[in-house]
């Protein structure tokens, strides 16, 4: 483990009954970066967060701040914050009461509540009951709660899924400002644009393995040559061919037989990288 | 200690906004009050109703409320968010136990205001109420630990609560039921509420329940780990 790494997974395995969800996942997250775990729904992203936060046992070695994930205690929890897929807010309490509970638990001053609400753009909502909030507002309140005690490491489990683009953009802004102040962020997402724009490094999770790990732009360069052509034929077959003289003949044949529905050169994006590596679409 | 205080404050606020659980807390004292005032003319009606409803109160209310709160926290993921904030599962259960005891004792003290009582009776009453609430709260926490969600928890807690609440009363009408009621903690405590005081059998039965159920709670706690 390098001094710089906050999270370290080595050959982590986990099964639910017969089904092996994680088959040996290894990666490290460095201090101060936004690390993205990208994978389709059901890939095991939430399972990895559950393991890292000590909620699930696993095979292999998982460490956070150098502490084995099976033995996480209060010291580690005080240094981390999390927004999970299920917000975990008290619906009958007001926003302020939800945050007060955590302020008391973390022994932070109540003045932080106002600051945190302002940071997530919920100023003026202190007295509102949580059950009266929209999904986006609940998500932001959960985020305010997660950053209340200024954690060094923040887990965000699909923080923008199901939110409107404006709210998602606000959350992205906040993530950038948190990184600016030195917070390490562990983000899971199935949205490749989000991963590409927000993350310093990403890991692609597929079939229980890390297919590739690195900087988003670098991965795109590595796996997407610009000469790639995506073709859809009239019978809805999808082909992707390299832009080479040998393939020109095949394309010409498609045009001759009026079988070509569309053809375009692929932009280098993580969806393509994912498709190349795993043969699977990322979305859905 | 501070964490437990924080959880208690949260729980008080939450329960005050939770109408069904408020109802469960006040229904038996309220019904006892209505019945005993309505039948004031008749001799000794208060003497029958108050012990009966006090026994029901300390067996049904803590049981259903603790299983309800615990299973709701599990279902809604709020317990998880507490654990991730560094609250230990034991701290959580202790705060739940304290909250339920306080709530049931406060509402249960209303029974003492319904008729003139000696301080000796009041002390025995309070001790029985506390003991009964403790046993019921432990049963409720076992059910809450065991169940995945609120619906499942209520499905077990309500019938179990009703058995312990109603058996002592039904025992008055049927001798075999009355024999069975003698072996329930609520049946034993009812005799204390009637003014019989604590007998050896009362202590034996109640403490046996408390010990056996606490043991069950520890087993469930280790197996289920509140997840
Ligand atoms: N507690 C559990 N019991 C059984 N199967 C589970 C459990 N948690 C997750 N799974 C299975 O693990 C797989 C990965 O789930 P999850 O980590 O939630 O995926 P993601 O967050 O990437 O969408 C899914 O197929 C899911 O069915
Ligand atoms: Mg998930």
Coordinates of C-alpha atoms and ligand atoms in Angstrom, one line a residue:
Chain A
X1 CA 0.0 0.0 0.0
X2 CA 1.5 3.3 -1.0
X3 CA 1.2 6.2 1.5
X4 CA -1.0 8.0 -0.9
X5 CA -3.8 5.4 -1.1
X6 CA -7.0 5.8 1.0
X7 CA -8.8 2.7 -0.3
X8 CA -7.2 -0.5 -1.3
X9 CA -8.9 -3.6 -2.7
X10 CA -7.0 -6.7 -3.5
X11 CA -8.7 -9.8 -5.0
X12 CA -11.9 -9.0 -3.3
X13 CA -14.5 -11.7 -3.8
X14 CA -18.2 -11.9 -2.7
X15 CA -21.0 -14.2 -3.5
X16 CA -24.7 -14.1 -2.6
X17 CA -25.8 -17.7 -2.5
X18 CA -24.8 -19.4 -5.7
X19 CA -24.2 -16.1 -7.5
X20 CA -20.6 -14.8 -7.5
X21 CA -21.0 -11.0 -7.8
X22 CA -17.3 -10.0 -7.3
X23 CA -14.7 -12.4 -8.6
X24 CA -11.5 -10.8 -7.6
X25 CA -11.6 -7.0 -7.7
X26 CA -8.4 -5.0 -7.2
X27 CA -7.8 -1.3 -7.3
X28 CA -6.5 1.6 -5.2
X29 CA -7.9 5.0 -4.6
X30 CA -5.5 7.8 -4.0
X31 CA -5.8 10.7 -1.6
X32 CA -7.5 13.8 -3.0
X33 CA -8.8 12.3 -6.2
X34 CA -12.3 11.6 -7.6
X35 CA -12.3 7.9 -8.3
X36 CA -15.2 6.6 -10.4
X37 CA -16.4 3.0 -10.4
X38 CA -18.3 2.6 -13.7
X39 CA -20.5 -0.4 -14.5
X40 CA -24.0 -1.3 -15.6
X41 CA -26.8 -1.8 -13.0
X42 CA -26.3 -5.0 -11.1
X43 CA -22.5 -5.1 -11.7
X44 CA -21.8 -5.0 -8.0
X45 CA -21.0 -1.3 -7.5
X46 CA -23.1 -0.9 -4.4
X47 CA -21.8 -4.3 -3.1
X48 CA -18.3 -2.8 -3.3
X49 CA -19.3 0.3 -1.3
X50 CA -21.0 -2.0 1.3
X51 CA -17.8 -3.9 1.6
X52 CA -15.7 -0.8 1.9
X53 CA -18.0 0.7 4.6
X54 CA -17.9 -2.5 6.7
X55 CA -21.5 -3.5 6.0
X56 CA -20.7 -6.7 4.2
X57 CA -17.9 -9.3 4.7
X58 CA -15.8 -10.4 1.7
X59 CA -13.0 -12.6 0.6
X60 CA -9.6 -11.1 -0.2
X61 CA -8.3 -7.9 1.3
X62 CA -10.1 -4.6 1.5
X63 CA -8.7 -1.7 3.4
X64 CA -9.7 1.8 4.1
X65 CA -7.3 4.3 5.7
X66 CA -5.1 1.2 6.3
X67 CA -7.8 -0.5 8.4
X68 CA -9.2 -3.8 7.3
X69 CA -12.9 -3.3 6.2
X70 CA -14.1 -6.1 8.5
X71 CA -12.8 -4.1 11.5
X72 CA -13.9 -0.6 10.8
X73 CA -14.7 1.3 14.0
X74 CA -15.8 4.7 15.0
X75 CA -12.4 6.3 14.1
X76 CA -12.8 5.4 10.4
X77 CA -16.5 6.3 10.3
X78 CA -15.7 9.7 11.7
X79 CA -13.3 10.3 8.7
X80 CA -15.8 9.1 6.0
X81 CA -19.2 10.3 4.8
X82 CA -21.6 8.5 2.5
X83 CA -24.6 9.1 0.3
X84 CA -26.0 5.7 -0.4
X85 CA -28.6 4.5 -2.9
X86 CA -31.2 4.7 -0.2
X87 CA -31.0 8.1 1.4
X88 CA -31.6 6.9 4.9
X89 CA -33.3 10.1 6.1
X90 CA -35.9 10.4 8.8
X91 CA -39.0 11.3 6.8
X92 CA -41.1 12.7 9.7
X93 CA -38.3 15.0 10.9
X94 CA -37.3 18.3 9.4
X95 CA -34.1 18.9 7.4
X96 CA -32.6 20.6 10.4
X97 CA -33.5 17.9 12.8
X98 CA -32.0 15.2 10.5
X99 CA -28.8 17.2 10.4
X100 CA -28.8 18.0 14.2
X101 CA -28.9 14.3 14.9
X102 CA -25.7 13.8 13.0
X103 CA -24.1 17.0 14.3
X104 CA -24.6 15.6 17.8
X105 CA -23.3 12.2 16.9
X106 CA -20.2 13.7 15.2
X107 CA -19.9 16.4 18.0
X108 CA -19.8 19.2 15.4
X109 CA -21.2 22.7 16.1
X110 CA -24.7 23.4 15.0
X111 CA -23.4 26.3 12.9
X112 CA -22.1 23.7 10.4
X113 CA -25.7 22.7 9.7
X114 CA -26.4 26.1 8.0
X115 CA -23.1 25.9 6.1
X116 CA -23.8 22.4 4.8
X117 CA -27.3 23.3 3.7
X118 CA -25.9 26.3 1.9
X119 CA -23.2 24.2 0.3
X120 CA -25.8 21.9 -1.3
X121 CA -28.2 24.7 -2.2
X122 CA -30.9 23.9 0.4
X123 CA -30.7 27.2 2.3
X124 CA -34.1 28.1 3.7
X125 CA -35.3 24.5 3.9
X126 CA -34.4 23.9 7.6
X127 CA -37.9 23.7 8.8
X128 CA -39.3 21.5 5.9
X129 CA -40.2 18.0 6.7
X130 CA -38.2 15.5 4.7
X131 CA -41.3 13.7 3.3
X132 CA -42.3 17.0 1.6
X133 CA -39.0 17.2 -0.3
X134 CA -38.5 16.1 -3.9
X135 CA -36.1 13.3 -4.8
X136 CA -33.4 15.8 -5.8
X137 CA -33.7 17.7 -2.6
X138 CA -33.6 14.5 -0.5
X139 CA -30.4 13.6 -2.4
X140 CA -28.9 17.0 -1.6
X141 CA -29.9 16.7 2.0
X142 CA -28.2 13.3 2.2
X143 CA -25.2 15.0 0.7
X144 CA -25.3 17.8 3.3
X145 CA -25.5 15.2 6.0
X146 CA -22.5 13.3 4.5
X147 CA -20.3 16.4 4.5
X148 CA -21.5 17.8 7.8
X149 CA -18.4 16.6 9.7
X150 CA -16.0 17.5 6.8
X151 CA -14.9 13.9 6.1
X152 CA -11.7 13.1 4.3
X153 CA -13.3 10.4 2.2
X154 CA -16.8 10.6 0.7
X155 CA -18.7 7.7 -0.8
X156 CA -21.3 8.6 -3.4
X157 CA -23.4 5.8 -4.7
X158 CA -25.0 7.0 -8.0
X159 CA -25.6 10.4 -6.6
X160 CA -27.2 11.8 -9.7
X161 CA -29.2 8.9 -11.0
X162 CA -32.8 9.9 -11.5
X163 CA -32.1 13.6 -11.0
X164 CA -32.8 16.4 -13.5
X165 CA -29.7 17.7 -15.3
X166 CA -29.7 21.0 -13.4
X167 CA -29.6 19.3 -10.0
X168 CA -27.0 16.9 -11.3
X169 CA -24.9 19.8 -12.5
X170 CA -25.1 21.4 -9.0
X171 CA -23.9 18.2 -7.4
X172 CA -21.0 18.0 -9.9
X173 CA -20.0 21.5 -8.9
X174 CA -20.1 20.7 -5.3
X175 CA -18.0 17.6 -5.9
X176 CA -15.4 19.7 -7.7
X177 CA -15.3 22.2 -4.8
X178 CA -14.9 19.3 -2.3
X179 CA -12.0 17.9 -4.2
X180 CA -10.5 21.4 -4.3
X181 CA -10.6 21.3 -0.5
X182 CA -8.8 18.0 -0.4
X183 CA -11.7 15.5 0.0
X184 CA -11.2 12.1 -1.7
X185 CA -14.4 11.1 -3.5
X186 CA -15.4 7.5 -4.4
X187 CA -18.1 7.7 -6.9
X188 CA -20.1 4.9 -8.5
X189 CA -22.1 5.6 -11.6
X190 CA -23.5 3.9 -14.7
X191 CA -23.4 7.3 -16.5
X192 CA -20.3 7.4 -18.7
X193 CA -20.5 11.2 -19.3
X194 CA -20.5 11.8 -15.6
X195 CA -17.5 9.4 -15.1
X196 CA -15.6 11.1 -18.0
X197 CA -16.2 14.7 -16.9
X198 CA -15.9 14.2 -13.1
X199 CA -13.3 11.5 -12.4
X200 CA -9.5 11.7 -12.2
X201 CA -9.4 8.0 -12.5
X202 CA -12.0 5.3 -13.2
X203 CA -12.4 1.6 -13.0
X204 CA -14.7 -0.3 -15.3
X205 CA -16.5 -3.1 -13.5
X206 CA -18.0 -5.9 -15.5
X207 CA -19.0 -9.5 -14.7
X208 CA -17.4 -9.2 -11.2
X209 CA -14.0 -8.1 -12.5
X210 CA -12.2 -4.8 -13.1
X211 CA -11.9 -4.7 -16.9
X212 CA -9.7 -1.7 -17.0
X213 CA -8.6 1.1 -14.7
X214 CA -7.0 4.5 -15.4
X215 CA -7.6 8.1 -16.5
X216 CA -10.7 8.4 -18.6
X217 CA -9.0 10.3 -21.4
X218 CA -6.2 7.8 -21.5
X219 CA -8.6 4.9 -21.7
X220 CA -10.4 6.5 -24.6
X221 CA -7.2 7.0 -26.4
X222 CA -6.2 3.5 -25.8
X223 CA -9.4 1.8 -27.0
X224 CA -11.0 4.2 -29.5
X225 CA -9.1 4.9 -32.6
X226 CA -10.8 7.7 -34.4
X227 CA -10.9 5.7 -37.6
X228 CA -13.6 3.5 -36.0
X229 CA -16.8 3.3 -38.0
X230 CA -20.2 2.3 -36.5
X231 CA -22.6 0.8 -39.0
X232 CA -26.2 -0.1 -38.6
X233 CA -27.7 -2.2 -41.3
X234 CA -31.3 -2.3 -42.4
X235 CA -32.0 -5.5 -40.4
X236 CA -30.8 -3.6 -37.3
X237 CA -27.4 -5.4 -37.1
X238 CA -24.8 -3.2 -35.4
X239 CA -21.3 -3.5 -36.8
X240 CA -18.2 -1.6 -35.9
X241 CA -15.4 -1.7 -38.4
X242 CA -12.0 -0.1 -38.6
X243 CA -11.6 2.5 -41.3
X244 CA -9.2 0.4 -43.5
X245 CA -9.0 -0.4 -47.2
X246 CA -10.1 -4.0 -46.6
X247 CA -13.3 -2.8 -44.8
X248 CA -14.0 -0.3 -47.6
X249 CA -15.0 -3.1 -49.8
X250 CA -17.4 -4.5 -47.3
X251 CA -19.0 -1.1 -46.7
X252 CA -19.3 -0.6 -50.4
X253 CA -21.0 -3.9 -50.7
X254 CA -23.5 -2.9 -48.1
X255 CA -24.2 0.3 -50.0
X256 CA -24.6 -1.6 -53.2
X257 CA -27.1 -4.0 -51.8
X258 CA -29.0 -1.1 -50.1
X259 CA -28.4 -2.7 -46.7
X260 CA -26.9 0.3 -45.1
X261 CA -29.1 2.2 -42.7
X262 CA -26.5 4.5 -41.0
X263 CA -22.8 5.0 -40.7
X264 CA -20.8 7.3 -38.6
X265 CA -17.4 7.6 -37.0
X266 CA -17.4 6.9 -33.3
X267 CA -16.5 9.6 -30.9
X268 CA -14.0 8.3 -28.3
X269 CA -16.2 7.8 -25.2
X270 CA -16.2 5.5 -22.2
X271 CA -19.3 3.7 -23.5
X272 CA -17.3 2.6 -26.5
X273 CA -14.4 1.6 -24.3
X274 CA -16.7 -0.4 -22.2
X275 CA -18.3 -2.1 -25.2
X276 CA -14.9 -2.9 -26.6
X277 CA -13.7 -4.4 -23.4
X278 CA -16.7 -6.4 -22.3
X279 CA -19.0 -6.7 -25.4
X280 CA -21.7 -5.1 -23.3
X281 CA -23.6 -1.8 -23.5
X282 CA -23.1 0.4 -20.4
X283 CA -26.5 1.9 -20.1
X284 CA -29.3 -0.2 -18.8
Chain B
X1 CA -23.5 8.8 26.4
X2 CA -23.8 11.8 24.1
X3 CA -24.6 9.6 21.2
X4 CA -27.4 7.8 23.2
X5 CA -28.7 11.3 24.2
X6 CA -28.7 12.3 20.5
X7 CA -30.6 9.2 19.5
X8 CA -33.2 9.7 22.3
X9 CA -33.8 13.3 21.2
X10 CA -34.3 12.1 17.6
X11 CA -36.6 9.3 18.8
X12 CA -38.8 11.6 20.8
X13 CA -39.2 14.1 18.0
X14 CA -39.9 11.3 15.5
X15 CA -42.5 9.5 17.7
X16 CA -44.3 12.8 18.4
X17 CA -44.9 13.0 14.6
X18 CA -45.9 9.3 14.3
X19 CA -49.6 9.1 15.0
X20 CA -50.0 5.3 15.0
X21 CA -47.3 4.8 17.6
X22 CA -48.7 7.7 19.8
X23 CA -52.1 6.0 19.6
X24 CA -50.6 2.7 20.8
X25 CA -49.0 4.5 23.7
X26 CA -52.1 6.2 24.9
X27 CA -54.9 3.8 24.0
X28 CA -55.0 1.7 27.1
X29 CA -54.7 4.5 29.6
X30 CA -57.4 6.4 27.7
X31 CA -59.8 3.4 27.5
X32 CA -59.2 2.6 31.2
X33 CA -60.0 6.3 32.0
X34 CA -63.2 6.3 29.9
X35 CA -64.4 3.0 31.3
X36 CA -63.7 3.8 35.0
X37 CA -65.3 7.2 34.7
X38 CA -68.3 5.9 32.9
X39 CA -68.9 3.2 35.5
X40 CA -68.0 5.3 38.5
X41 CA -71.4 4.6 40.2
X42 CA -70.8 0.9 40.2
X43 CA -68.6 -0.5 43.0
X44 CA -65.1 -1.5 42.3
X45 CA -65.3 -1.2 38.5
X46 CA -62.2 0.9 38.6
X47 CA -60.5 -1.9 40.5
X48 CA -61.2 -4.3 37.7
X49 CA -60.4 -2.1 34.7
X50 CA -57.3 -0.3 35.9
X51 CA -55.2 -3.5 36.6
X52 CA -56.5 -5.1 33.4
X53 CA -55.6 -2.2 31.2
X54 CA -52.3 -1.6 33.0
X55 CA -51.3 -5.2 32.3
X56 CA -52.3 -4.7 28.6
X57 CA -50.4 -1.4 28.4
X58 CA -47.1 -2.8 29.7
X59 CA -47.3 -5.9 27.5
X60 CA -48.6 -4.6 24.2
X61 CA -47.3 -1.1 23.8
X62 CA -43.6 -1.6 24.4
X63 CA -43.6 -4.8 22.3
X64 CA -45.2 -3.3 19.2
X65 CA -43.5 0.0 19.4
X66 CA -40.0 -1.3 19.8
X67 CA -40.4 -3.8 17.0
X68 CA -42.0 -1.1 14.9
X69 CA -39.2 1.5 15.4
X70 CA -36.4 -1.0 14.9
X71 CA -37.8 -2.6 11.7
X72 CA -38.7 0.8 10.3
X73 CA -35.1 2.0 10.8
X74 CA -33.9 -1.1 9.0
X75 CA -36.3 -0.8 6.2
X76 CA -35.7 2.9 5.6
X77 CA -31.9 2.6 5.8
X78 CA -31.8 5.1 8.6
X79 CA -30.1 2.6 10.9
X80 CA -27.5 2.1 8.3
X81 CA -26.8 5.8 8.1
X82 CA -26.4 5.8 11.9
X83 CA -24.0 2.9 11.8
X84 CA -22.0 4.7 9.1
X85 CA -21.8 7.8 11.3
X86 CA -20.1 5.7 13.9
X87 CA -23.0 4.7 16.1
X88 CA -22.5 1.2 17.4
X89 CA -25.4 -1.3 17.2
X90 CA -25.4 -1.7 20.9
X91 CA -25.7 2.0 21.5
X92 CA -28.6 2.0 19.2
X93 CA -30.4 -0.8 21.0
X94 CA -29.7 0.7 24.4
X95 CA -31.2 4.1 23.3
X96 CA -34.3 2.3 21.9
X97 CA -34.7 0.3 25.1
X98 CA -34.5 3.5 27.2
X99 CA -36.9 5.4 25.0
X100 CA -39.5 2.7 25.1
X101 CA -39.3 2.4 28.9
X102 CA -39.6 6.1 29.3
X103 CA -42.5 6.4 26.9
X104 CA -44.4 3.5 28.5
X105 CA -43.8 4.6 32.1
X106 CA -44.9 8.2 31.3
X107 CA -48.1 7.2 29.7
X108 CA -48.6 4.4 32.2
X109 CA -48.4 6.7 35.1
X110 CA -51.8 8.0 34.0
X111 CA -53.3 4.8 35.5
X112 CA -52.2 6.0 39.0
X113 CA -54.1 9.3 38.6
X114 CA -57.4 7.5 38.0
X115 CA -58.0 6.4 41.5
X116 CA -56.6 7.2 44.9
X117 CA -53.6 5.0 45.7
X118 CA -51.3 4.4 48.6
X119 CA -47.6 5.1 48.1
X120 CA -47.0 1.4 48.7
X121 CA -49.3 0.5 45.8
X122 CA -47.8 3.2 43.6
X123 CA -44.3 1.8 44.1
X124 CA -45.3 -1.8 43.4
X125 CA -47.3 -0.5 40.4
X126 CA -44.2 1.3 39.0
X127 CA -41.9 -1.6 39.5
X128 CA -44.4 -4.0 37.8
X129 CA -44.9 -1.5 34.9
X130 CA -41.1 -1.2 34.5
X131 CA -40.5 -4.9 34.6
X132 CA -43.3 -5.7 32.2
X133 CA -42.1 -3.0 29.8
X134 CA -38.6 -4.3 29.9
X135 CA -39.7 -7.8 29.0
X136 CA -42.0 -6.6 26.3
X137 CA -39.4 -4.2 24.8
X138 CA -36.9 -7.1 24.6
X139 CA -39.5 -9.3 22.8
X140 CA -40.2 -6.3 20.5
X141 CA -36.5 -5.8 19.8
X142 CA -36.1 -9.6 19.0
X143 CA -38.9 -9.3 16.5
X144 CA -37.5 -6.1 15.0
X145 CA -34.1 -7.7 14.7
X146 CA -35.6 -10.8 13.1
X147 CA -37.9 -9.0 10.6
X148 CA -36.8 -7.5 7.3
X149 CA -39.4 -4.7 7.2
X150 CA -42.2 -3.1 9.1
X151 CA -45.0 -5.2 7.6
X152 CA -43.2 -8.4 8.5
X153 CA -42.4 -7.1 12.0
X154 CA -46.0 -6.0 12.7
X155 CA -47.3 -9.3 11.4
X156 CA -45.4 -11.0 14.3
X157 CA -45.5 -8.3 17.0
X158 CA -49.2 -7.6 17.0
X159 CA -50.4 -11.2 17.5
X160 CA -47.6 -11.9 20.1
X161 CA -48.5 -8.6 21.9
X162 CA -52.2 -9.6 21.8
X163 CA -51.5 -13.0 23.4
X164 CA -49.6 -11.4 26.3
X165 CA -52.1 -8.6 26.6
X166 CA -55.3 -10.6 26.4
X167 CA -54.4 -13.8 28.2
X168 CA -54.5 -12.4 31.7
X169 CA -58.0 -10.9 31.0
X170 CA -59.4 -14.0 29.3
X171 CA -58.1 -16.0 32.2
X172 CA -60.8 -14.5 34.3
X173 CA -63.4 -16.4 32.4
X174 CA -61.8 -19.8 31.9
X175 CA -59.9 -21.8 34.3
X176 CA -57.5 -23.5 31.9
X177 CA -56.7 -20.1 30.4
X178 CA -56.2 -18.7 33.9
X179 CA -53.7 -21.5 34.5
X180 CA -51.9 -20.5 31.3
X181 CA -52.0 -16.9 32.3
X182 CA -50.1 -17.7 35.4
X183 CA -47.1 -18.6 33.4
X184 CA -47.0 -15.3 31.4
X185 CA -45.2 -12.3 32.8
X186 CA -48.2 -10.2 32.0
X187 CA -50.5 -12.5 33.9
X188 CA -48.2 -12.4 36.9
X189 CA -47.9 -8.6 36.8
X190 CA -51.6 -8.2 36.6
X191 CA -51.9 -9.6 40.1
X192 CA -49.5 -6.9 41.2
X193 CA -51.6 -4.2 39.5
X194 CA -54.6 -5.6 41.4
X195 CA -52.8 -4.9 44.6
X196 CA -51.5 -8.4 45.4
X197 CA -47.9 -7.2 45.6
X198 CA -44.9 -9.2 44.3
X199 CA -44.9 -12.8 45.1
X200 CA -42.0 -15.2 44.6
X201 CA -43.8 -16.6 41.6
X202 CA -44.1 -13.1 40.1
X203 CA -40.4 -12.6 40.4
X204 CA -39.6 -16.1 39.1
X205 CA -41.8 -15.9 36.0
X206 CA -40.8 -12.3 35.1
X207 CA -37.1 -12.7 35.6
X208 CA -37.2 -16.0 33.7
X209 CA -38.9 -14.3 30.8
X210 CA -36.4 -11.4 30.9
X211 CA -33.4 -13.8 31.1
X212 CA -34.6 -16.1 28.3
X213 CA -35.5 -13.3 26.0
X214 CA -32.3 -11.4 26.6
X215 CA -30.4 -14.5 25.6
X216 CA -32.5 -14.8 22.5
X217 CA -31.8 -11.1 21.8
X218 CA -28.0 -11.7 22.0
X219 CA -28.2 -14.6 19.7
X220 CA -30.3 -12.7 17.1
X221 CA -28.0 -9.7 17.5
X222 CA -25.0 -11.8 16.7
X223 CA -26.6 -13.5 13.8
X224 CA -28.4 -10.6 12.2
X225 CA -26.1 -7.7 13.1
X226 CA -29.0 -5.3 12.4
X227 CA -28.7 -5.7 8.6
Ligands
LIG1 N1 -28.1 -8.7 -0.1 C1 -28.1 -9.3 -1.3 N2 -28.6 -10.6 -1.4 C2 -28.6 -11.2 -2.6 N3 -28.1 -10.7 -3.7 C3 -27.6 -9.4 -3.7 C4 -27.6 -8.7 -2.4 N4 -27.0 -7.5 -2.7 C5 -26.7 -7.5 -4.0 N5 -27.1 -8.6 -4.6 C6 -26.9 -9.0 -6.0 O1 -25.6 -8.5 -6.4 C7 -25.6 -8.0 -7.7 C8 -24.9 -6.6 -7.6 O2 -25.8 -5.7 -6.9 P1 -25.3 -4.2 -6.7 O3 -24.0 -4.2 -6.0 O4 -26.5 -3.6 -6.0 O5 -25.2 -3.7 -8.2 P2 -25.1 -2.2 -8.7 O6 -25.0 -1.3 -7.5 O7 -23.9 -2.2 -9.5 O8 -26.3 -1.9 -9.5 C9 -27.0 -7.9 -8.1 O9 -27.2 -9.0 -9.1 C10 -27.8 -8.3 -6.9 O10 -28.9 -9.1 -7.3
LIG2 MG1 -26.3 0.3 -6.9

